[in-house]
mmCIF file of C-alpha atoms in Angstrom:
data_model
loop_
_atom_site.group_PDB
_atom_site.id
_atom_site.type_symbol
_atom_site.label_atom_id
_atom_site.label_comp_id
_atom_site.label_asym_id
_atom_site.label_seq_id
_atom_site.Cartn_x
_atom_site.Cartn_y
_atom_site.Cartn_z
ATOM 1 C CA MET A 1171 42.424 -61.129 12.937
ATOM 2 C CA SER A 1172 40.944 -63.268 15.653
ATOM 3 C CA ASN A 1173 44.318 -64.092 16.972
ATOM 4 C CA TRP A 1174 44.989 -60.251 17.284
ATOM 5 C CA ILE A 1175 41.720 -59.691 19.206
ATOM 6 C CA GLN A 1176 42.637 -62.635 21.511
ATOM 7 C CA GLU A 1177 46.160 -61.235 22.056
ATOM 8 C CA HIS A 1178 44.893 -57.689 22.644
ATOM 9 C CA PRO A 1179 41.592 -57.905 24.602
ATOM 10 C CA ALA A 1180 41.985 -54.494 26.224
ATOM 11 C CA TYR A 1181 42.232 -52.724 22.923
ATOM 12 C CA THR A 1182 39.257 -54.721 21.674
ATOM 13 C CA ILE A 1183 37.047 -53.684 24.644
ATOM 14 C CA ILE A 1184 38.144 -49.952 24.397
ATOM 15 C CA GLY A 1185 37.478 -49.863 20.535
ATOM 16 C CA HIS A 1186 34.018 -51.584 21.052
ATOM 17 C CA THR A 1187 33.179 -49.044 23.859
ATOM 18 C CA ILE A 1188 34.146 -46.042 21.646
ATOM 19 C CA ILE A 1189 32.079 -47.296 18.699
ATOM 20 C CA VAL A 1190 29.006 -47.924 20.886
ATOM 21 C CA ALA A 1191 29.381 -44.395 22.641
ATOM 22 C CA THR A 1192 29.837 -42.775 19.283
ATOM 23 C CA THR A 1193 26.689 -44.469 17.778
ATOM 24 C CA THR A 1194 24.750 -43.660 20.921
ATOM 25 C CA TRP A 1195 25.720 -39.972 20.744
ATOM 26 C CA PHE A 1196 24.844 -39.628 17.034
ATOM 27 C CA VAL A 1197 21.505 -41.161 17.501
ATOM 28 C CA SER A 1198 20.647 -39.131 20.628
ATOM 29 C CA SER A 1199 21.828 -36.016 18.993
ATOM 30 C CA PHE A 1200 19.507 -36.668 16.004
ATOM 31 C CA VAL A 1201 16.550 -37.406 18.263
ATOM 32 C CA ILE A 1202 17.047 -34.399 20.401
ATOM 33 C CA ASP A 1203 17.460 -32.070 17.434
ATOM 34 C CA GLU A 1204 14.401 -33.342 15.745
ATOM 35 C CA ASN A 1205 12.488 -32.871 19.057
ATOM 36 C CA LYS A 1206 13.732 -29.333 19.196
ATOM 37 C CA VAL A 1207 12.506 -28.683 15.595
ATOM 38 C CA ASN A 1208 9.069 -30.137 16.333
ATOM 39 C CA LEU A 1209 8.903 -27.986 19.540
ATOM 40 C CA TYR A 1210 9.700 -24.860 17.667
ATOM 41 C CA LYS A 1211 7.218 -25.716 14.885
ATOM 42 C CA ALA A 1212 4.542 -26.339 17.493
ATOM 43 C CA ARG A 1213 5.268 -22.958 19.137
ATOM 44 C CA ALA A 1214 5.239 -21.239 15.802
ATOM 45 C CA GLU A 1215 1.874 -22.798 14.932
ATOM 46 C CA ASN A 1216 0.403 -21.846 18.259
ATOM 47 C CA ALA A 1217 1.589 -18.210 17.856
ATOM 48 C CA ASP A 1218 -0.051 -18.154 14.412
ATOM 49 C CA ALA A 1219 -3.296 -19.476 15.879
ATOM 50 C CA ILE A 1220 -3.158 -16.817 18.597
ATOM 51 C CA SER A 1221 -2.536 -14.118 16.040
ATOM 52 C CA GLU A 1222 -5.539 -15.199 14.037
ATOM 53 C CA GLN A 1223 -7.605 -15.174 17.136
ATOM 54 C CA TYR A 1224 -6.713 -11.552 17.881
ATOM 55 C CA LYS A 1225 -7.306 -10.498 14.282
ATOM 56 C CA ALA A 1226 -10.823 -12.053 14.464
ATOM 57 C CA LYS A 1227 -11.352 -10.402 17.772
ATOM 58 C CA ILE A 1228 -10.323 -6.897 16.477
ATOM 59 C CA SER A 1229 -12.645 -7.322 13.458
ATOM 60 C CA VAL A 1230 -15.529 -8.158 15.688
ATOM 61 C CA LEU A 1231 -14.719 -5.196 17.969
ATOM 62 C CA GLU A 1232 -14.689 -2.804 14.996
ATOM 63 C CA LEU A 1233 -18.063 -4.099 13.803
ATOM 64 C CA GLU A 1234 -19.449 -3.685 17.364
ATOM 65 C CA LEU A 1235 -18.009 -0.189 17.625
ATOM 66 C CA ALA A 1236 -19.552 0.847 14.328
ATOM 67 C CA ARG A 1237 -22.878 -0.585 15.558
ATOM 68 C CA LEU A 1238 -22.652 1.333 18.791
ATOM 69 C CA ARG A 1239 -21.795 4.554 16.914
ATOM 70 C CA GLY A 1240 -24.905 4.170 14.708
ATOM 71 C CA GLU A 1241 -27.158 3.557 17.752
ATOM 72 C CA ASN A 1242 -25.576 6.562 19.437
ATOM 73 C CA GLU A 1243 -26.183 8.882 16.476
ATOM 74 C CA ARG A 1244 -29.833 7.548 16.302
ATOM 75 C CA TYR A 1245 -30.487 8.263 20.024
ATOM 76 C CA LEU A 1246 -28.951 11.774 19.712
ATOM 77 C CA SER A 1247 -31.178 12.419 16.765
ATOM 78 C CA TRP A 1248 -34.205 11.380 18.829
ATOM 79 C CA LEU A 1249 -33.091 13.649 21.722
ATOM 80 C CA MET A 1250 -32.642 16.444 19.282
ATOM 81 C CA GLN A 1251 -36.317 16.133 18.281
ATOM 82 C CA GLU A 1252 -37.695 15.776 21.842
ATOM 83 C CA PRO A 1253 -38.610 19.440 23.052
ATOM 84 C CA ARG A 1254 -37.783 18.449 26.656
ATOM 85 C CA ALA A 1255 -34.432 16.888 26.021
ATOM 86 C CA ILE A 1256 -31.257 18.774 26.975
ATOM 87 C CA PRO A 1257 -29.689 18.927 23.445
ATOM 88 C CA ALA A 1258 -32.950 20.540 22.193
ATOM 89 C CA LEU A 1259 -32.923 22.978 25.013
ATOM 90 C CA GLU A 1260 -29.271 23.955 24.318
ATOM 91 C CA SER A 1261 -30.260 24.711 20.705
ATOM 92 C CA LYS A 1262 -33.177 26.693 21.750
ATOM 93 C CA ILE A 1263 -30.863 28.641 24.223
ATOM 94 C CA LYS A 1264 -28.415 29.371 21.424
ATOM 95 C CA ALA A 1265 -31.190 30.604 19.227
ATOM 96 C CA LEU A 1266 -32.467 32.850 22.012
ATOM 97 C CA GLU A 1267 -29.080 34.251 22.631
ATOM 98 C CA LEU A 1268 -28.680 35.183 18.946
ATOM 99 C CA ARG A 1269 -32.021 36.931 18.968
ATOM 100 C CA LEU A 1270 -31.120 38.711 22.096
ATOM 101 C CA GLY A 1271 -28.019 39.866 20.475
ATOM 102 C CA SER A 1272 -29.929 41.161 17.437
ATOM 103 C CA ILE A 1273 -32.347 43.315 19.234
ATOM 104 C CA GLN A 1274 -31.183 46.870 19.698
ATOM 105 C CA SER A 1275 -31.029 47.799 23.421
ATOM 106 C CA SER A 1276 -32.584 51.150 24.258
ATOM 107 C CA ASP A 1277 -32.128 53.307 27.263
ATOM 108 C CA ALA A 1278 -34.884 54.687 29.458
ATOM 109 C CA ASN A 1279 -35.468 57.669 27.092
ATOM 110 C CA GLY A 1280 -36.017 55.421 24.195
ATOM 111 C CA ARG A 1281 -32.673 56.194 22.548
ATOM 112 C CA THR A 1282 -30.931 53.432 20.655
ATOM 113 C CA SER A 1283 -27.488 52.501 21.990
ATOM 114 C CA ASN A 1284 -24.532 52.018 19.782
ATOM 115 C CA ASN A 1285 -24.291 48.220 20.407
ATOM 116 C CA PRO A 1286 -24.000 46.461 16.990
ATOM 117 C CA VAL A 1287 -26.842 44.404 15.715
ATOM 118 C CA ILE A 1288 -26.204 40.694 15.195
ATOM 119 C CA ASP A 1289 -28.347 39.163 12.385
ATOM 120 C CA ALA A 1290 -28.249 35.426 12.812
ATOM 121 C CA LYS A 1291 -29.223 34.945 9.125
ATOM 122 C CA LYS A 1292 -26.170 36.887 7.944
ATOM 123 C CA LEU A 1293 -23.754 34.687 9.938
ATOM 124 C CA PRO A 1294 -21.299 32.757 7.741
ATOM 125 C CA TYR A 1295 -22.533 29.123 7.192
ATOM 126 C CA GLU A 1296 -20.587 26.438 8.991
ATOM 127 C CA PHE A 1297 -21.141 22.632 9.298
ATOM 128 C CA VAL A 1298 -18.860 20.414 11.334
ATOM 129 C CA SER A 1299 -19.391 16.683 11.792
ATOM 130 C CA PRO A 1300 -17.406 13.622 12.990
ATOM 131 C CA PHE A 1301 -17.527 10.328 10.955
ATOM 132 C CA SER A 1302 -15.866 7.000 10.735
ATOM 133 C CA LYS A 1303 -13.691 5.123 8.324
ATOM 134 C CA GLY A 1304 -15.880 3.473 5.754
ATOM 135 C CA GLU A 1305 -18.465 6.449 5.954
ATOM 136 C CA SER A 1306 -18.824 9.710 4.186
ATOM 137 C CA PHE A 1307 -18.974 13.303 5.434
ATOM 138 C CA VAL A 1308 -21.794 15.104 3.354
ATOM 139 C CA ASP A 1309 -22.440 18.906 3.815
ATOM 140 C CA PRO A 1310 -26.255 19.272 3.874
ATOM 141 C CA ARG A 1311 -26.105 22.657 2.054
ATOM 142 C CA THR A 1312 -23.566 22.259 -0.766
ATOM 143 C CA LYS A 1313 -23.629 18.405 -0.875
ATOM 144 C CA ALA A 1314 -19.874 18.417 -0.905
ATOM 145 C CA THR A 1315 -18.701 14.818 0.007
ATOM 146 C CA LEU A 1316 -15.569 13.478 1.616
ATOM 147 C CA GLY A 1317 -15.475 9.646 1.743
ATOM 148 C CA ILE A 1318 -12.756 7.769 3.567
ATOM 149 C CA PHE A 1319 -12.206 4.124 3.131
ATOM 150 C CA ASP A 1320 -8.770 3.533 4.941
ATOM 151 C CA ILE A 1321 -6.802 5.285 7.629
ATOM 152 C CA ASN A 1322 -2.969 4.723 7.888
ATOM 153 C CA PRO A 1323 -0.863 4.381 10.984
ATOM 154 C CA ASP A 1324 0.805 7.651 10.284
ATOM 155 C CA TYR A 1325 -2.660 9.403 10.650
ATOM 156 C CA THR A 1326 -3.188 9.957 6.922
ATOM 157 C CA ALA A 1327 -6.271 8.823 5.069
ATOM 158 C CA GLU A 1328 -7.197 7.407 1.835
ATOM 159 C CA GLY A 1329 -10.525 8.327 0.145
ATOM 160 C CA VAL A 1330 -12.563 10.080 -2.477
ATOM 161 C CA LEU A 1331 -13.550 13.845 -2.641
ATOM 162 C CA TYR A 1332 -16.569 15.336 -4.597
ATOM 163 C CA LEU A 1333 -17.033 19.014 -4.830
ATOM 164 C CA PRO A 1334 -20.088 20.604 -6.460
ATOM 165 C CA GLY A 1335 -19.642 21.147 -10.166
ATOM 166 C CA GLY A 1336 -16.703 18.835 -10.262
ATOM 167 C CA GLU A 1337 -15.745 15.158 -10.498
ATOM 168 C CA ASN A 1338 -14.666 12.562 -7.892
ATOM 169 C CA VAL A 1339 -11.011 12.965 -6.941
ATOM 170 C CA GLU A 1340 -9.047 10.158 -5.311
ATOM 171 C CA LEU A 1341 -7.205 11.193 -2.236
ATOM 172 C CA ASN A 1342 -3.989 9.394 -1.171
ATOM 173 C CA ASN A 1343 -2.175 10.014 2.170
ATOM 174 C CA VAL A 1344 -4.255 13.112 2.875
ATOM 175 C CA LYS A 1345 -3.272 14.820 6.175
ATOM 176 C CA PRO A 1346 -5.292 16.515 8.879
ATOM 177 C CA GLY A 1347 -5.660 20.223 7.906
ATOM 178 C CA ALA A 1348 -6.029 19.621 4.142
ATOM 179 C CA THR A 1349 -8.418 22.134 2.694
ATOM 180 C CA TRP A 1350 -10.462 22.363 -0.598
ATOM 181 C CA ILE A 1351 -12.083 25.600 -1.775
ATOM 182 C CA PHE A 1352 -15.105 25.539 -4.066
ATOM 183 C CA GLU A 1353 -18.069 27.592 -5.252
ATOM 184 C CA GLN A 1354 -21.787 26.829 -4.896
ATOM 185 C CA GLY A 1355 -24.712 29.034 -5.534
ATOM 186 C CA GLY A 1356 -22.720 32.255 -5.803
ATOM 187 C CA SER A 1357 -20.893 31.727 -2.556
ATOM 188 C CA ASN A 1358 -17.395 30.301 -1.883
ATOM 189 C CA TYR A 1359 -16.864 27.523 0.655
ATOM 190 C CA LYS A 1360 -13.965 25.765 2.234
ATOM 191 C CA MET A 1361 -13.973 22.102 3.240
ATOM 192 C CA THR A 1362 -11.412 20.968 5.854
ATOM 193 C CA LEU A 1363 -10.246 17.659 6.995
ATOM 194 C CA GLU A 1364 -9.879 18.606 10.682
ATOM 195 C CA GLY A 1365 -8.944 15.361 12.360
ATOM 196 C CA VAL A 1366 -7.783 11.725 11.567
ATOM 197 C CA ASN A 1367 -7.514 9.196 14.396
ATOM 198 C CA TRP A 1368 -5.990 5.890 13.504
ATOM 199 C CA ILE A 1369 -6.717 4.208 16.771
ATOM 200 C CA SER A 1370 -10.435 4.854 16.916
ATOM 201 C CA ASN A 1371 -10.938 4.906 13.031
ATOM 202 C CA SER A 1372 -12.597 8.232 13.353
ATOM 203 C CA LEU A 1373 -12.325 11.483 11.456
ATOM 204 C CA LYS A 1374 -13.743 15.099 11.493
ATOM 205 C CA ALA A 1375 -14.459 17.464 8.717
ATOM 206 C CA SER A 1376 -16.050 20.921 8.198
ATOM 207 C CA VAL A 1377 -17.432 23.137 5.546
ATOM 208 C CA VAL A 1378 -17.356 26.917 6.137
ATOM 209 C CA GLU A 1379 -18.654 29.872 3.996
ATOM 210 C CA LEU A 1380 -15.995 32.180 3.196
ATOM 211 C CA GLU A 1381 -16.583 35.973 3.834
ATOM 212 C CA ALA A 1382 -16.232 38.565 1.162
ATOM 213 C CA SER A 1383 -12.541 39.315 2.280
ATOM 214 C CA ASP A 1384 -11.625 35.709 1.940
ATOM 215 C CA LYS A 1385 -13.145 35.228 -1.648
ATOM 216 C CA ARG A 1386 -10.042 36.630 -3.382
ATOM 217 C CA GLY A 1387 -8.149 33.496 -2.596
ATOM 218 C CA SER A 1388 -10.828 31.213 -4.040
ATOM 219 C CA GLU A 1389 -9.054 30.562 -7.346
ATOM 220 C CA VAL A 1390 -7.075 27.882 -5.597
ATOM 221 C CA LYS A 1391 -9.400 24.888 -5.659
ATOM 222 C CA THR A 1392 -7.412 22.520 -3.520
ATOM 223 C CA GLN A 1393 -4.923 22.838 -0.820
ATOM 224 C CA PRO A 1394 -3.829 19.385 0.193
#
């Protein structure tokens, strides 16, 4: 064997060079691939960390938004009780307009005109209020309650409904415009889920007293 190497030095050099180059290539490829894997792992871990930060930020912002809503409702309640506040004045103006409409107008000879008399006490009852996810809409007259604990991206909601004289009913994927008709104190009422906003986690609902012409359809208790 040694004689063959001595007799063919060129082949020996070329073979040695090929072996060294091949070994170097394998080692370099392994190191480079391992570095790429480590780089991708680091990027993935960094992306996960950033995602967790955004989740925490969103959670904090939701809590802050809920706190601000509570403060806003409290301040609005204070303004409504302050006689010189604009909301209180608006309420008084509406009440005066109703009283003005209920007074029969008379001409100079004291004759009563044919204008209809509006009695504010006979107007159908209506209560509308916004509320947020995790809160409940409660009608002050009938105590009908609609509680929402989750809002889906397709603008449907999950919650619980309570109507006077009934039991709690779980609501799944309820859509805006869903209505529920119920009876309380000899009158028929209709509760409506008027709006669902997934972005702001806010909703709106209403309870309206049905007039005599609408009471024939009150046999249907729910219209989801």
